[in-house]
Every structure is written in C-alpha cells, then in structure tokens.
PDB file of C-alpha atoms in Angstrom:
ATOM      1  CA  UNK K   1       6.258 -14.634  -0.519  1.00  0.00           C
ATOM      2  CA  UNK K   2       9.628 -16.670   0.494  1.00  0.00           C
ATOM      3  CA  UNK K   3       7.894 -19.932   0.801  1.00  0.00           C
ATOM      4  CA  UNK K   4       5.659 -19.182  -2.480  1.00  0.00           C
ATOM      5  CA  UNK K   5       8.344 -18.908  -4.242  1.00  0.00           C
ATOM      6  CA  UNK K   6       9.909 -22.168  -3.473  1.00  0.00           C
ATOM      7  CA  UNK K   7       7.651 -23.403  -6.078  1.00  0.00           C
ATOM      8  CA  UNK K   8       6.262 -20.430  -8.517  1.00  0.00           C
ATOM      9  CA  UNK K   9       8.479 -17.604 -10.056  1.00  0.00           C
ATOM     10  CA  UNK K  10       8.350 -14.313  -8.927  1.00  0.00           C
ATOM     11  CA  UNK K  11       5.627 -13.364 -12.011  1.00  0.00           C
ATOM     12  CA  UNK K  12       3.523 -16.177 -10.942  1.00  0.00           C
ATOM     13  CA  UNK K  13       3.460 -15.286  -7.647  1.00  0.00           C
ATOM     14  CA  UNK K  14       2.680 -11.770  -8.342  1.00  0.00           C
ATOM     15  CA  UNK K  15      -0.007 -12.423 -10.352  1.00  0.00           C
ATOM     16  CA  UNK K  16      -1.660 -14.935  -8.481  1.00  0.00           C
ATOM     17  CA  UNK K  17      -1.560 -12.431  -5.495  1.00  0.00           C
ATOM     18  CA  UNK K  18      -3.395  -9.498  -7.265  1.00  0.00           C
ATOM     19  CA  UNK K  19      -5.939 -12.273  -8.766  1.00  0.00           C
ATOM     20  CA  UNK K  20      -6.876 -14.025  -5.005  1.00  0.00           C
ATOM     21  CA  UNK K  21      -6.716 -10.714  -3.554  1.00  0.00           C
ATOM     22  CA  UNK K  22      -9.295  -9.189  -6.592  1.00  0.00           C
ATOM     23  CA  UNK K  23     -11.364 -12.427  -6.027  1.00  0.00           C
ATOM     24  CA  UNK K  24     -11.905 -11.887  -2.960  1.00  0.00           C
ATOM     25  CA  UNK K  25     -13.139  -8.277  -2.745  1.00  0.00           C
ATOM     26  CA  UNK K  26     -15.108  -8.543  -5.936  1.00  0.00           C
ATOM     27  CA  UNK K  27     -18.584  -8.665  -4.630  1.00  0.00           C
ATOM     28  CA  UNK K  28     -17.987  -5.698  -2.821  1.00  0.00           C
ATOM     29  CA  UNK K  29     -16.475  -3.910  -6.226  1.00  0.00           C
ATOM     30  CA  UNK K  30     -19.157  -4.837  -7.761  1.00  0.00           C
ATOM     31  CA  UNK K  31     -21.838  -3.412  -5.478  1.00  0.00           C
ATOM     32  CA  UNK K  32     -20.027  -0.084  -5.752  1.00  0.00           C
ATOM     33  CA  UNK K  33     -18.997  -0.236  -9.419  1.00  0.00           C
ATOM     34  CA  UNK K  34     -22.087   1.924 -10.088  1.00  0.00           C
ATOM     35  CA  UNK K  35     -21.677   4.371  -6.917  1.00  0.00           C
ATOM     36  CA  UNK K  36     -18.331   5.617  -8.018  1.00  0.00           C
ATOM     37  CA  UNK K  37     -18.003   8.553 -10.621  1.00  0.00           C
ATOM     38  CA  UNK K  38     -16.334   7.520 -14.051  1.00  0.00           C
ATOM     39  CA  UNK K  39     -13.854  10.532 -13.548  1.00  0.00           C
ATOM     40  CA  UNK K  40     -12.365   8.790 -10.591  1.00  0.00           C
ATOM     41  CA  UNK K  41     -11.516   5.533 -12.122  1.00  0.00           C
ATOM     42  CA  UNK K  42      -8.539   6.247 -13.600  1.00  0.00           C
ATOM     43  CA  UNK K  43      -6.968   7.683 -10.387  1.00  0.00           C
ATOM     44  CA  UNK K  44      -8.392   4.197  -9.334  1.00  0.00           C
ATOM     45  CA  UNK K  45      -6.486   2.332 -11.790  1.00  0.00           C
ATOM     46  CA  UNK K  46      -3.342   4.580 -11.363  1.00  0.00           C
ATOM     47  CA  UNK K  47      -3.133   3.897  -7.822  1.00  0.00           C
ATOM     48  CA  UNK K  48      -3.976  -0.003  -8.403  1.00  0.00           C
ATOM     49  CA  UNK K  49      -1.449  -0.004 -11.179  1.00  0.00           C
ATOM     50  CA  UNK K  50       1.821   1.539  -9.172  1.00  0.00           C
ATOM     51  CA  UNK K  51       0.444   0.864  -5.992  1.00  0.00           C
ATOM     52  CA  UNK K  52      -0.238  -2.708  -6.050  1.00  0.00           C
ATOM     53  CA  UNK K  53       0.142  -4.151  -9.138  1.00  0.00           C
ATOM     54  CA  UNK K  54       4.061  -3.504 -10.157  1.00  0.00           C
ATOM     55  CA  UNK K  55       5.016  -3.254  -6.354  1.00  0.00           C
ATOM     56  CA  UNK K  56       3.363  -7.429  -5.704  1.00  0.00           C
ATOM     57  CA  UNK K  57       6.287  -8.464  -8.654  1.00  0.00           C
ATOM     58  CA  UNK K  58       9.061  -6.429  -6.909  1.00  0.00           C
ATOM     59  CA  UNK K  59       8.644  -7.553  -4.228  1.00  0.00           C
ATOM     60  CA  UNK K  60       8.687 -11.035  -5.110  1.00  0.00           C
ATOM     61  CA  UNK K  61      11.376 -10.426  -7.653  1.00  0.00           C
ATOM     62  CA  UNK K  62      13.377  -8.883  -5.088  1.00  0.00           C
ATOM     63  CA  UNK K  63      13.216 -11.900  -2.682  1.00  0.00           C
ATOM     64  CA  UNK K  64      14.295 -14.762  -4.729  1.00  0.00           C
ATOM     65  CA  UNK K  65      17.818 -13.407  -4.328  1.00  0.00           C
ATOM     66  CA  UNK K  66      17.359 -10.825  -0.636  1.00  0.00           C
ATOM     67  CA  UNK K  67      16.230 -12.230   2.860  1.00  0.00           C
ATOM     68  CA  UNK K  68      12.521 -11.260   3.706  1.00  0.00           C
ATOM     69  CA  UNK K  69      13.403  -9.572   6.897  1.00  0.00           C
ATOM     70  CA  UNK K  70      15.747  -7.305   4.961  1.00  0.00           C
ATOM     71  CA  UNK K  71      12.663  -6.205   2.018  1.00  0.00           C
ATOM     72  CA  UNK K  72      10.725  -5.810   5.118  1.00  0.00           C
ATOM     73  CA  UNK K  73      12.976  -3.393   6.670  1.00  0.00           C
ATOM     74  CA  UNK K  74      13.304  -1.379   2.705  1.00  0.00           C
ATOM     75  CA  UNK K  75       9.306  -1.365   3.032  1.00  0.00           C
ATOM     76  CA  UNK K  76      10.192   1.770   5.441  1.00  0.00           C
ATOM     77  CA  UNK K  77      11.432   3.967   2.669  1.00  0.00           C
ATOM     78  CA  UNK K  78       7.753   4.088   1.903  1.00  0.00           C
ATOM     79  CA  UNK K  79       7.386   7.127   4.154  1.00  0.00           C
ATOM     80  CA  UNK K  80      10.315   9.148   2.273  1.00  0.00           C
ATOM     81  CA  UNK K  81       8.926   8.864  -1.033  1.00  0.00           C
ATOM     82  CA  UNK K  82       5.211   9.516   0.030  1.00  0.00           C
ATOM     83  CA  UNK K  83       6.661  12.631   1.236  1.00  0.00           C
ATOM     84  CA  UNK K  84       8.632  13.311  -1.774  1.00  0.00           C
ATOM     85  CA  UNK K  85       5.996  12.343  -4.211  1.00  0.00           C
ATOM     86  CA  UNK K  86       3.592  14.418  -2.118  1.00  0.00           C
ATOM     87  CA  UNK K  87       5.992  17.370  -2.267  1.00  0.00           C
ATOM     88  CA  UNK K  88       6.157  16.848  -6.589  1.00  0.00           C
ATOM     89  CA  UNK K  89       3.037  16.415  -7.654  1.00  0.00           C
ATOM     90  CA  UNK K  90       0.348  17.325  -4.696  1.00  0.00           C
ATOM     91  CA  UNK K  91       1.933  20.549  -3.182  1.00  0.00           C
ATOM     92  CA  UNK K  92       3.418  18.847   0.251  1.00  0.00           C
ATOM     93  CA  UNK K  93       6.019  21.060   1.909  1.00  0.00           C
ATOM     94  CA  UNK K  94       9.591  19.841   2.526  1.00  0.00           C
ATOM     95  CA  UNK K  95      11.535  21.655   5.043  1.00  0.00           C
ATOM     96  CA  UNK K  96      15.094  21.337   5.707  1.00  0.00           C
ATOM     97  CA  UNK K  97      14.512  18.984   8.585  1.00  0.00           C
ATOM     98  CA  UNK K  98      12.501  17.074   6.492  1.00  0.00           C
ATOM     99  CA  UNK K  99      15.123  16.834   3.494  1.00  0.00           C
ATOM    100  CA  UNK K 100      17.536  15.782   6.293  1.00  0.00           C
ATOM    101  CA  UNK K 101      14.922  12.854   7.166  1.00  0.00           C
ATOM    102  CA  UNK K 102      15.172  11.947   3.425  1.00  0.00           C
ATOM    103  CA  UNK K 103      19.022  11.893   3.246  1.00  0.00           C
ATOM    104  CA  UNK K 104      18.896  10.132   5.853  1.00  0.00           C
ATOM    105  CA  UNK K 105      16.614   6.971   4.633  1.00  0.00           C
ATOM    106  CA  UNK K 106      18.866   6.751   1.471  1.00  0.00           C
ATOM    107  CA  UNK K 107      21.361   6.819   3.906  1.00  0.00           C
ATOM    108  CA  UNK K 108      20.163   3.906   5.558  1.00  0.00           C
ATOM    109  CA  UNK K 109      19.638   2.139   2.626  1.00  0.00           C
ATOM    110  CA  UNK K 110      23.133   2.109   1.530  1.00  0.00           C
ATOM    111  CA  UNK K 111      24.302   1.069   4.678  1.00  0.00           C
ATOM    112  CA  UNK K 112      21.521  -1.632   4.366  1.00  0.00           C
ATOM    113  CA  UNK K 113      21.932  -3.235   0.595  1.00  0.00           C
ATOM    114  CA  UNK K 114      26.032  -1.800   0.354  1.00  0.00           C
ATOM    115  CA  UNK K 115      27.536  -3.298   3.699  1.00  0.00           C
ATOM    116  CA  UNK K 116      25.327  -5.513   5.472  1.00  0.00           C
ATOM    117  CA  UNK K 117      25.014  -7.782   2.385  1.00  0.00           C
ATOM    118  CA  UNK K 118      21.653  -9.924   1.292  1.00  0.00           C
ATOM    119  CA  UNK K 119      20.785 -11.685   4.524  1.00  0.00           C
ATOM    120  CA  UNK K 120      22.456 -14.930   4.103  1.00  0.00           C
ATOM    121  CA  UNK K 121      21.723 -17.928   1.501  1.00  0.00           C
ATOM    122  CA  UNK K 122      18.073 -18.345   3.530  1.00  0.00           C
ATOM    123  CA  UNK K 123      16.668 -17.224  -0.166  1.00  0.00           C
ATOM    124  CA  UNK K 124      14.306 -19.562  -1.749  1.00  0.00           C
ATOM    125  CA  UNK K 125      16.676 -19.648  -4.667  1.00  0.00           C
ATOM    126  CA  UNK K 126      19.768 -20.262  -1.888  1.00  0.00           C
ATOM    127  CA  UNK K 127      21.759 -17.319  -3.843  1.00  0.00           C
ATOM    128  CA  UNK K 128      21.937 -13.581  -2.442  1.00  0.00           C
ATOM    129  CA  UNK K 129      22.617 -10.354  -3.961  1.00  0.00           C
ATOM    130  CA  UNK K 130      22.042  -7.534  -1.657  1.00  0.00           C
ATOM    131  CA  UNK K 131      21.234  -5.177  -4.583  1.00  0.00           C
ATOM    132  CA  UNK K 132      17.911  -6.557  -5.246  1.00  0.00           C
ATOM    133  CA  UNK K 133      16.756  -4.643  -2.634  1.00  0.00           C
ATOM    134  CA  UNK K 134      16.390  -2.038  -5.322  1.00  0.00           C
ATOM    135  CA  UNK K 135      13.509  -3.259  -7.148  1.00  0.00           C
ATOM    136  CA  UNK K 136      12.217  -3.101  -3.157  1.00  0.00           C
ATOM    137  CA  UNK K 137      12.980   0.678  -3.394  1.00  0.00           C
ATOM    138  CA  UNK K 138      11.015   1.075  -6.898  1.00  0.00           C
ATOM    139  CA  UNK K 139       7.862  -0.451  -5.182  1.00  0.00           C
ATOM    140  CA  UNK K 140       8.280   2.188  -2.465  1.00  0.00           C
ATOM    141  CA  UNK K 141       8.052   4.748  -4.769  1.00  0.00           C
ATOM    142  CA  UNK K 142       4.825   3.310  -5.955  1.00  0.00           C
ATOM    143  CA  UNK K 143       3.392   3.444  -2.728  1.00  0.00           C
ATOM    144  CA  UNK K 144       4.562   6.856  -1.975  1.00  0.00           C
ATOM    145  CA  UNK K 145       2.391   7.546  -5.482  1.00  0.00           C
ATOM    146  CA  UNK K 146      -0.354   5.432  -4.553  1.00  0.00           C
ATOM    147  CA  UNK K 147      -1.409   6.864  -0.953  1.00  0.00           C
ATOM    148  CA  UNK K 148      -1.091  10.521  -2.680  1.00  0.00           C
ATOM    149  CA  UNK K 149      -3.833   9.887  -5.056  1.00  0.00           C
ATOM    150  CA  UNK K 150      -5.714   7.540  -2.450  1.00  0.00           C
ATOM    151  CA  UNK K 151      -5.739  10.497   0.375  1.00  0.00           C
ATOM    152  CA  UNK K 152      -6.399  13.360  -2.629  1.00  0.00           C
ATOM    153  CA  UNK K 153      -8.703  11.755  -4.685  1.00  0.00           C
ATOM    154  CA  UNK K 154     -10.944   9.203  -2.624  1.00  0.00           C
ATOM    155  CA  UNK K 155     -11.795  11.402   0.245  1.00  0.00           C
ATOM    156  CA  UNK K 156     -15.704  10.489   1.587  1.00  0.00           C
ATOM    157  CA  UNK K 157     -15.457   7.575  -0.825  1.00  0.00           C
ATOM    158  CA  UNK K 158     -15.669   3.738   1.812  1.00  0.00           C
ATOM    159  CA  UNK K 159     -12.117   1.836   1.987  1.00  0.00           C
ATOM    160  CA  UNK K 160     -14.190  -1.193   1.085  1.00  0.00           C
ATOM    161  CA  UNK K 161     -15.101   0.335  -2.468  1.00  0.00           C
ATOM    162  CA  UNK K 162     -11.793   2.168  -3.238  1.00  0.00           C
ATOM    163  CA  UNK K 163     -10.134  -1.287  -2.623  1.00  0.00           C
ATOM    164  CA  UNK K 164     -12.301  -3.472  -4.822  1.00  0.00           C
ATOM    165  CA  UNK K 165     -12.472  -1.535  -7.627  1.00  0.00           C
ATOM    166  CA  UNK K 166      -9.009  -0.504  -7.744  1.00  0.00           C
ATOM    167  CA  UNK K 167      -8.368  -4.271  -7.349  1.00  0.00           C
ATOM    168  CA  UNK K 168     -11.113  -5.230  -9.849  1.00  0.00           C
ATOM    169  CA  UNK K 169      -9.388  -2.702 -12.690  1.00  0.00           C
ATOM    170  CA  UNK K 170      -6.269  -4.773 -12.369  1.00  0.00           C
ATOM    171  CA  UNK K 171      -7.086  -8.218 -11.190  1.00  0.00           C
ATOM    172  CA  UNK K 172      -8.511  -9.166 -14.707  1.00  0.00           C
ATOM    173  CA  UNK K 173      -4.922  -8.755 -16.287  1.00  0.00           C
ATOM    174  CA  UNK K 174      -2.941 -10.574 -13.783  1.00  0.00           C
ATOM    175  CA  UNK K 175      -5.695 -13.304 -13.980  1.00  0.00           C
ATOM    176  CA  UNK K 176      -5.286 -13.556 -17.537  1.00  0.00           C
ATOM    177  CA  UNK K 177      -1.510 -13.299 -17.707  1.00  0.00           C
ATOM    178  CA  UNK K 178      -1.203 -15.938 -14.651  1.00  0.00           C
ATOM    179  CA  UNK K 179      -3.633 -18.325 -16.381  1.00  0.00           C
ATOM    180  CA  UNK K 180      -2.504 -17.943 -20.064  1.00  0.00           C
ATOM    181  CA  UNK K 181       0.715 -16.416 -20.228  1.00  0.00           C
ATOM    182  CA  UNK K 182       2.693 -19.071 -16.927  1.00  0.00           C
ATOM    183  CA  UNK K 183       3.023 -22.389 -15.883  1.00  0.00           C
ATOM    184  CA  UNK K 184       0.995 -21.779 -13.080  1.00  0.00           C
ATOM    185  CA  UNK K 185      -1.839 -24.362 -13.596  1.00  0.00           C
ATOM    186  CA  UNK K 186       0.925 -26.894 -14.630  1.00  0.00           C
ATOM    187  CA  UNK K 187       2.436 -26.718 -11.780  1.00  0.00           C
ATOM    188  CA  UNK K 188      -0.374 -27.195  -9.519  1.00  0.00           C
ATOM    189  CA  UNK K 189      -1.063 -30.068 -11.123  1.00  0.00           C
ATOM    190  CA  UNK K 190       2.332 -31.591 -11.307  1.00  0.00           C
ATOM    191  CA  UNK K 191       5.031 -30.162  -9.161  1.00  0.00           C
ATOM    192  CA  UNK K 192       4.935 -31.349  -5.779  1.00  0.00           C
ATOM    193  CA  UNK K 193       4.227 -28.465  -2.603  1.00  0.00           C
ATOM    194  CA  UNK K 194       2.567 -26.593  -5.585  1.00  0.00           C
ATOM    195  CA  UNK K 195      -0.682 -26.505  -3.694  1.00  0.00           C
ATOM    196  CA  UNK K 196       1.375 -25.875  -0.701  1.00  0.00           C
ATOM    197  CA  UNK K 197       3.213 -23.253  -1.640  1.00  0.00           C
ATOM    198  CA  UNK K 198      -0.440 -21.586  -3.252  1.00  0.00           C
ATOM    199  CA  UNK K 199      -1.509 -22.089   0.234  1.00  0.00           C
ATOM    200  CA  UNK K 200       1.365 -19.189   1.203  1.00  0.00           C
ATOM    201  CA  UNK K 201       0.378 -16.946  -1.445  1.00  0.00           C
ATOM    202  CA  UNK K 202      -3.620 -17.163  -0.986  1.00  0.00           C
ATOM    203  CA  UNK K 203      -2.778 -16.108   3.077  1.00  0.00           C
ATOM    204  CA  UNK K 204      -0.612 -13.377   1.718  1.00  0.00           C
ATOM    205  CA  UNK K 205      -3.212 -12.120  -1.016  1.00  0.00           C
ATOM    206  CA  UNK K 206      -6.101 -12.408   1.561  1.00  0.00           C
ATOM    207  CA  UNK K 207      -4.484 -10.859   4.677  1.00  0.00           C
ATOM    208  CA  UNK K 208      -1.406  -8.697   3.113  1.00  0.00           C
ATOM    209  CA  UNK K 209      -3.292  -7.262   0.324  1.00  0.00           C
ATOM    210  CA  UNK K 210      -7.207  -7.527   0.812  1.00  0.00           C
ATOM    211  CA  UNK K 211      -7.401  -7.328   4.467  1.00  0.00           C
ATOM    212  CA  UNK K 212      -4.303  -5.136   4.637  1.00  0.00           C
ATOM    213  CA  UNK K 213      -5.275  -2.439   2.080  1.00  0.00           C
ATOM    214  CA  UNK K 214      -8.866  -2.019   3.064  1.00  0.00           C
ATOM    215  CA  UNK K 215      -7.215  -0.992   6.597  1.00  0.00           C
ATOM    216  CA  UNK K 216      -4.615   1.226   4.992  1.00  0.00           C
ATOM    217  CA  UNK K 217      -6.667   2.540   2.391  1.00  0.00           C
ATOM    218  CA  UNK K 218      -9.029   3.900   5.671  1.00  0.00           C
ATOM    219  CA  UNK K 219      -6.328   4.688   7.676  1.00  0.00           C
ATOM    220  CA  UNK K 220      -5.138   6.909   4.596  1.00  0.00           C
ATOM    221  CA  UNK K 221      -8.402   8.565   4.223  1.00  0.00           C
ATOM    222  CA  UNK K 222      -8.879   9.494   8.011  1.00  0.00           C
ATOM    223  CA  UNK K 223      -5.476  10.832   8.815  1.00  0.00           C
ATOM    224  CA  UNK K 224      -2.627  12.357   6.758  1.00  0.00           C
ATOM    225  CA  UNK K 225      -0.635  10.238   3.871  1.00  0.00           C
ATOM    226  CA  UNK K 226       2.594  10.726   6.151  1.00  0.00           C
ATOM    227  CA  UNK K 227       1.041   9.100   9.299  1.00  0.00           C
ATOM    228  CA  UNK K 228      -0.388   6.488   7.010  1.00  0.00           C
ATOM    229  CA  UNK K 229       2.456   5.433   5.647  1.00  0.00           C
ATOM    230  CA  UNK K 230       4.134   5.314   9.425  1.00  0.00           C
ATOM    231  CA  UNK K 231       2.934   2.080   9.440  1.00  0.00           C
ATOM    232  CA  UNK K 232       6.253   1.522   8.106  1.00  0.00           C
ATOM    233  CA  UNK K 233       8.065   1.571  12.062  1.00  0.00           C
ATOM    234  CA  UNK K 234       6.266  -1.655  12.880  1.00  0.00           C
ATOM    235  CA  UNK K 235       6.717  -3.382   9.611  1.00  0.00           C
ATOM    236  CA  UNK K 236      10.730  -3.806   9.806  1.00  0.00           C
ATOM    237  CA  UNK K 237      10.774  -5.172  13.278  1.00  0.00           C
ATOM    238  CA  UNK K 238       7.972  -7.916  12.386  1.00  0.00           C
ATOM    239  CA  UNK K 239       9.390  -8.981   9.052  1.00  0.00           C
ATOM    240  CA  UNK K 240      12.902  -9.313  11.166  1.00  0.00           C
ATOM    241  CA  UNK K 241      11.238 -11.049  13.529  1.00  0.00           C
ATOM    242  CA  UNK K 242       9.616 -13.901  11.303  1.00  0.00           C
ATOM    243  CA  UNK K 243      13.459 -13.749   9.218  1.00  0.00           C
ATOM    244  CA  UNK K 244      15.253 -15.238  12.249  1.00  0.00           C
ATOM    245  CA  UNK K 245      12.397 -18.050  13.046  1.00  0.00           C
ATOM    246  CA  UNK K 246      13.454 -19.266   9.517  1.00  0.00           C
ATOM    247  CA  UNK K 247      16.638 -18.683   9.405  1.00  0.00           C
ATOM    248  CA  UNK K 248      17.940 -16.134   7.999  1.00  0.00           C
ATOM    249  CA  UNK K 249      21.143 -14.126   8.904  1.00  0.00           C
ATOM    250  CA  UNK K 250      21.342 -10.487  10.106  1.00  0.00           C
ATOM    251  CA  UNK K 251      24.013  -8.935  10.998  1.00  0.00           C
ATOM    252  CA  UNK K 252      25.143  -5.560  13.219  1.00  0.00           C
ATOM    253  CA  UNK K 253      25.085  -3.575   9.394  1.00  0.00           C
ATOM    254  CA  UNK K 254      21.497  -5.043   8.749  1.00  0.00           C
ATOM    255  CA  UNK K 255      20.822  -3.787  11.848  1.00  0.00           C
ATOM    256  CA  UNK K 256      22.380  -0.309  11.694  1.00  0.00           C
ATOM    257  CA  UNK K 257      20.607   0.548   8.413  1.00  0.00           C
ATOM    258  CA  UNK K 258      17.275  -0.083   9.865  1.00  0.00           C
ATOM    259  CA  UNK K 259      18.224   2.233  12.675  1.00  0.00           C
ATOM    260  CA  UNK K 260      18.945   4.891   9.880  1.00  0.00           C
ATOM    261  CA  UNK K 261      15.884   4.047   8.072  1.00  0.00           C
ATOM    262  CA  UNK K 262      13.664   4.168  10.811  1.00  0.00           C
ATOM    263  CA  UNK K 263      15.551   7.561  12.263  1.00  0.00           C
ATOM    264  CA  UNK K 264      14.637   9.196   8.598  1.00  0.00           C
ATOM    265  CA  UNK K 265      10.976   8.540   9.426  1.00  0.00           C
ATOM    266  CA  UNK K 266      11.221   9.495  12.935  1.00  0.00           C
ATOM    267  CA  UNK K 267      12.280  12.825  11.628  1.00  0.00           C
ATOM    268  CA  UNK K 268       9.638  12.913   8.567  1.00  0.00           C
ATOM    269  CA  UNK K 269       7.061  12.677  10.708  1.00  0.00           C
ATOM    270  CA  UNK K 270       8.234  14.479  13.353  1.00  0.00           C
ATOM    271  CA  UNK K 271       9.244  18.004  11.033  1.00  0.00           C
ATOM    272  CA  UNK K 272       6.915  20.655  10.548  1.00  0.00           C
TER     273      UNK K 272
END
C-alpha cells in the first residue's frame, strides 16, 4: 500500500485492489456462481462489502498520513471487535475477563495513535497525523462483522467459492469506479513509476487479498471466529518489521501500545 500510493490516491488504490484481487478469483466464482443458494448472497455481499471493500480504502486512506508498521499493529483490534460484534448480533458471550481484554485494546490504542505519534514523516505523502489510525479502527470493525457472517453463514460452503463470489459481487463496482470515475488509466500512461507502483498493488491484491482471504476465509470456517481472527499476534510484529527496513520511526510508546493491544487479545482468547 505505502509504495502504491506514491503514485495513485488512496481511492485508486483501493479500487484497483478489490478489481486485481476479483480478477483473479473469477473463474473460480464463476464455476460456483450456480452451486451457491440465492439466499446466501447477500450475506455474501455484506461480508464483501464491510469486510473487504470499505476496509481496502481505509486502509489506504489511513496510510497516506500513518506509518505502515503502525496500521499493521491497529490490524490487531480485529480480534476485539469480532468478539464484540459476535457478542451483538450472533449471541457470543462476553465475560468480565473478556470485557477487561476489550478495555484493554482501546487502551492500547490510545496509547498507540495519542502518545506515540504517526511513525515519523516515512509516509508516502511525507506528512503524519497519528489520528488516521482511526479510519484503521473502522476497518476493524468491518472485519469483526465480516468473519461473523463468514463463520455463521458459509459453514460446509469451499473457501475458494465464498471468496470469489463475495469478491465477484463487489469487484464490478470498484472496476467501474477505478476505470471511469479516477485518473487511474491516465496515470499509467503518463506519470512515471505508475506501472511501478501498480506492480505494488497487483502483489498486494494477489497475495494480501486473494491468496490471503481464501486462507482466512478456511481458517474461519474450520475453527472459531476468535481464533481466526488471532491471526492478528503475528500481523503487528511483521508489518513492524518491514516499517524499519524502510524507514520508518517507532518509538518506546509505539511499542508499548502494541504490548497493550496484543495483551487485550491474549486475554480474548484466553477467557472463557
């Protein structure tokens, strides 16, 4: 995403994610398209909707102005809202240890985004505002929606299919916005490292989304949504990790919200 943007906005990016990512997994929508019931599409489209749609131009939007290692480490909080969102709307149980886990990732994300600042000037836009990382926090809460309806409502039903035809439902707006409604095509014909920086966003569409989501969306299915979403303990350490090999500046706050964060999850997971 950080070196896409160095040439695309954040809508443009965002878009052309969803569409390579739809591209991609299309044959294998389409070979399922008929094998699906109707009456599941629109949990299909919900999920694909809050779940990857909205969540690809957060995430993007967040990072022209916060450090990737520090959206990364926000990426965490996905675990405290599946909970939540579990609790709400698909009868999960919240103890008090649990609520404790929850205080505790908002917590850390106030330690995070309030002291620890927005990771240096290593942006592609070279400004920071550490409060972006709430549009980081909003896709969160899409995923914590998203892997609900996923592990309720695609149960028996192959990764494979539930990914390209959730993809399918929403790739043909984003395709349609990215080709009529941006610059896009101008500027991989005229602005140079446009071809590049579509390079970026093609590895991140193909490996972060397609690849990515067909793993998640079967790790989902064969375990519970809370140890699906733990994926979320590796995910701050590696995005951290690639941060400092370009550049970017964390400090001992950085670090001690991601200690928080991660401790919240710990204790999510951990509760009964």
């Amino acid at each position: 995403m950080k070196k896409g943007l160095a040439v695309f906005s954040a809508l443009e990016l965002g878009a052309t994610r969803v569409t390579v990512a739809a591209l991609l997994l299309l044959p294998f929508a389409l070979r399922y398209v008929r094998k699906v019931e109707r009456s599941r599409f629109k949990w299909l489209l919900l999920s694909g909707v809050v779940g990857t749609l909205i969540p690809a131009f957060l995430f993007a939007y967040a990072e022209t102005r916060l450090a990737s290692g520090l959206a990364g480490v926000l990426n965490a909080l996905t675990v405290v809202f599946t909970l939540l969102m579990g609790a709400m709307f698909f009868g999960q149980r919240i103890t008090w240890l649990r609520a404790a886990g929850i205080g505790a990732g908002l917590l850390g994300t106030i330690v995070l985004m309030g002291l620890g600042g927005s990771g240096g000037d290593a942006t592609p836009t070279g400004e920071g505002n550490a409060w972006y990382g709430l549009y980081i926090v909003l896709a969160t809460l899409g995923y914590g929606v998203s892997i609900n309806v996923i592990k309720h409502h695609f149960h028996g039903i192959p990764s494979l299919a539930v990914t390209g035809l959730l993809l399918m439902l929403i790739g043909g707006p984003a395709a349609a916005y990215l080709l009529l409604g941006t610059d896009f095509l101008y500027k991989l014909q005229h602005v140079p490292g446009a071809w590049t920086a579509f390079g970026y966003i093609a590895l991140l569409a193909t490996l972060s989304t397609a690849v990515a989501m067909v793993l998640f969306n079967k790790l989902i299915q064969q375990s519970t949504a809370l140890f699906a979403s733990s994926n979320t303990y590796l995910v701050p350490i590696m995005t951290l990790g690639w941060g400092l090999l370009d550049g970017e500046i964390i400090n001992g706050w950085h670090l001690l919200g991601m200690g928080i964060i991660l401790l919240s999850v710990f204790i999510i997971n951990r509760a009964k």
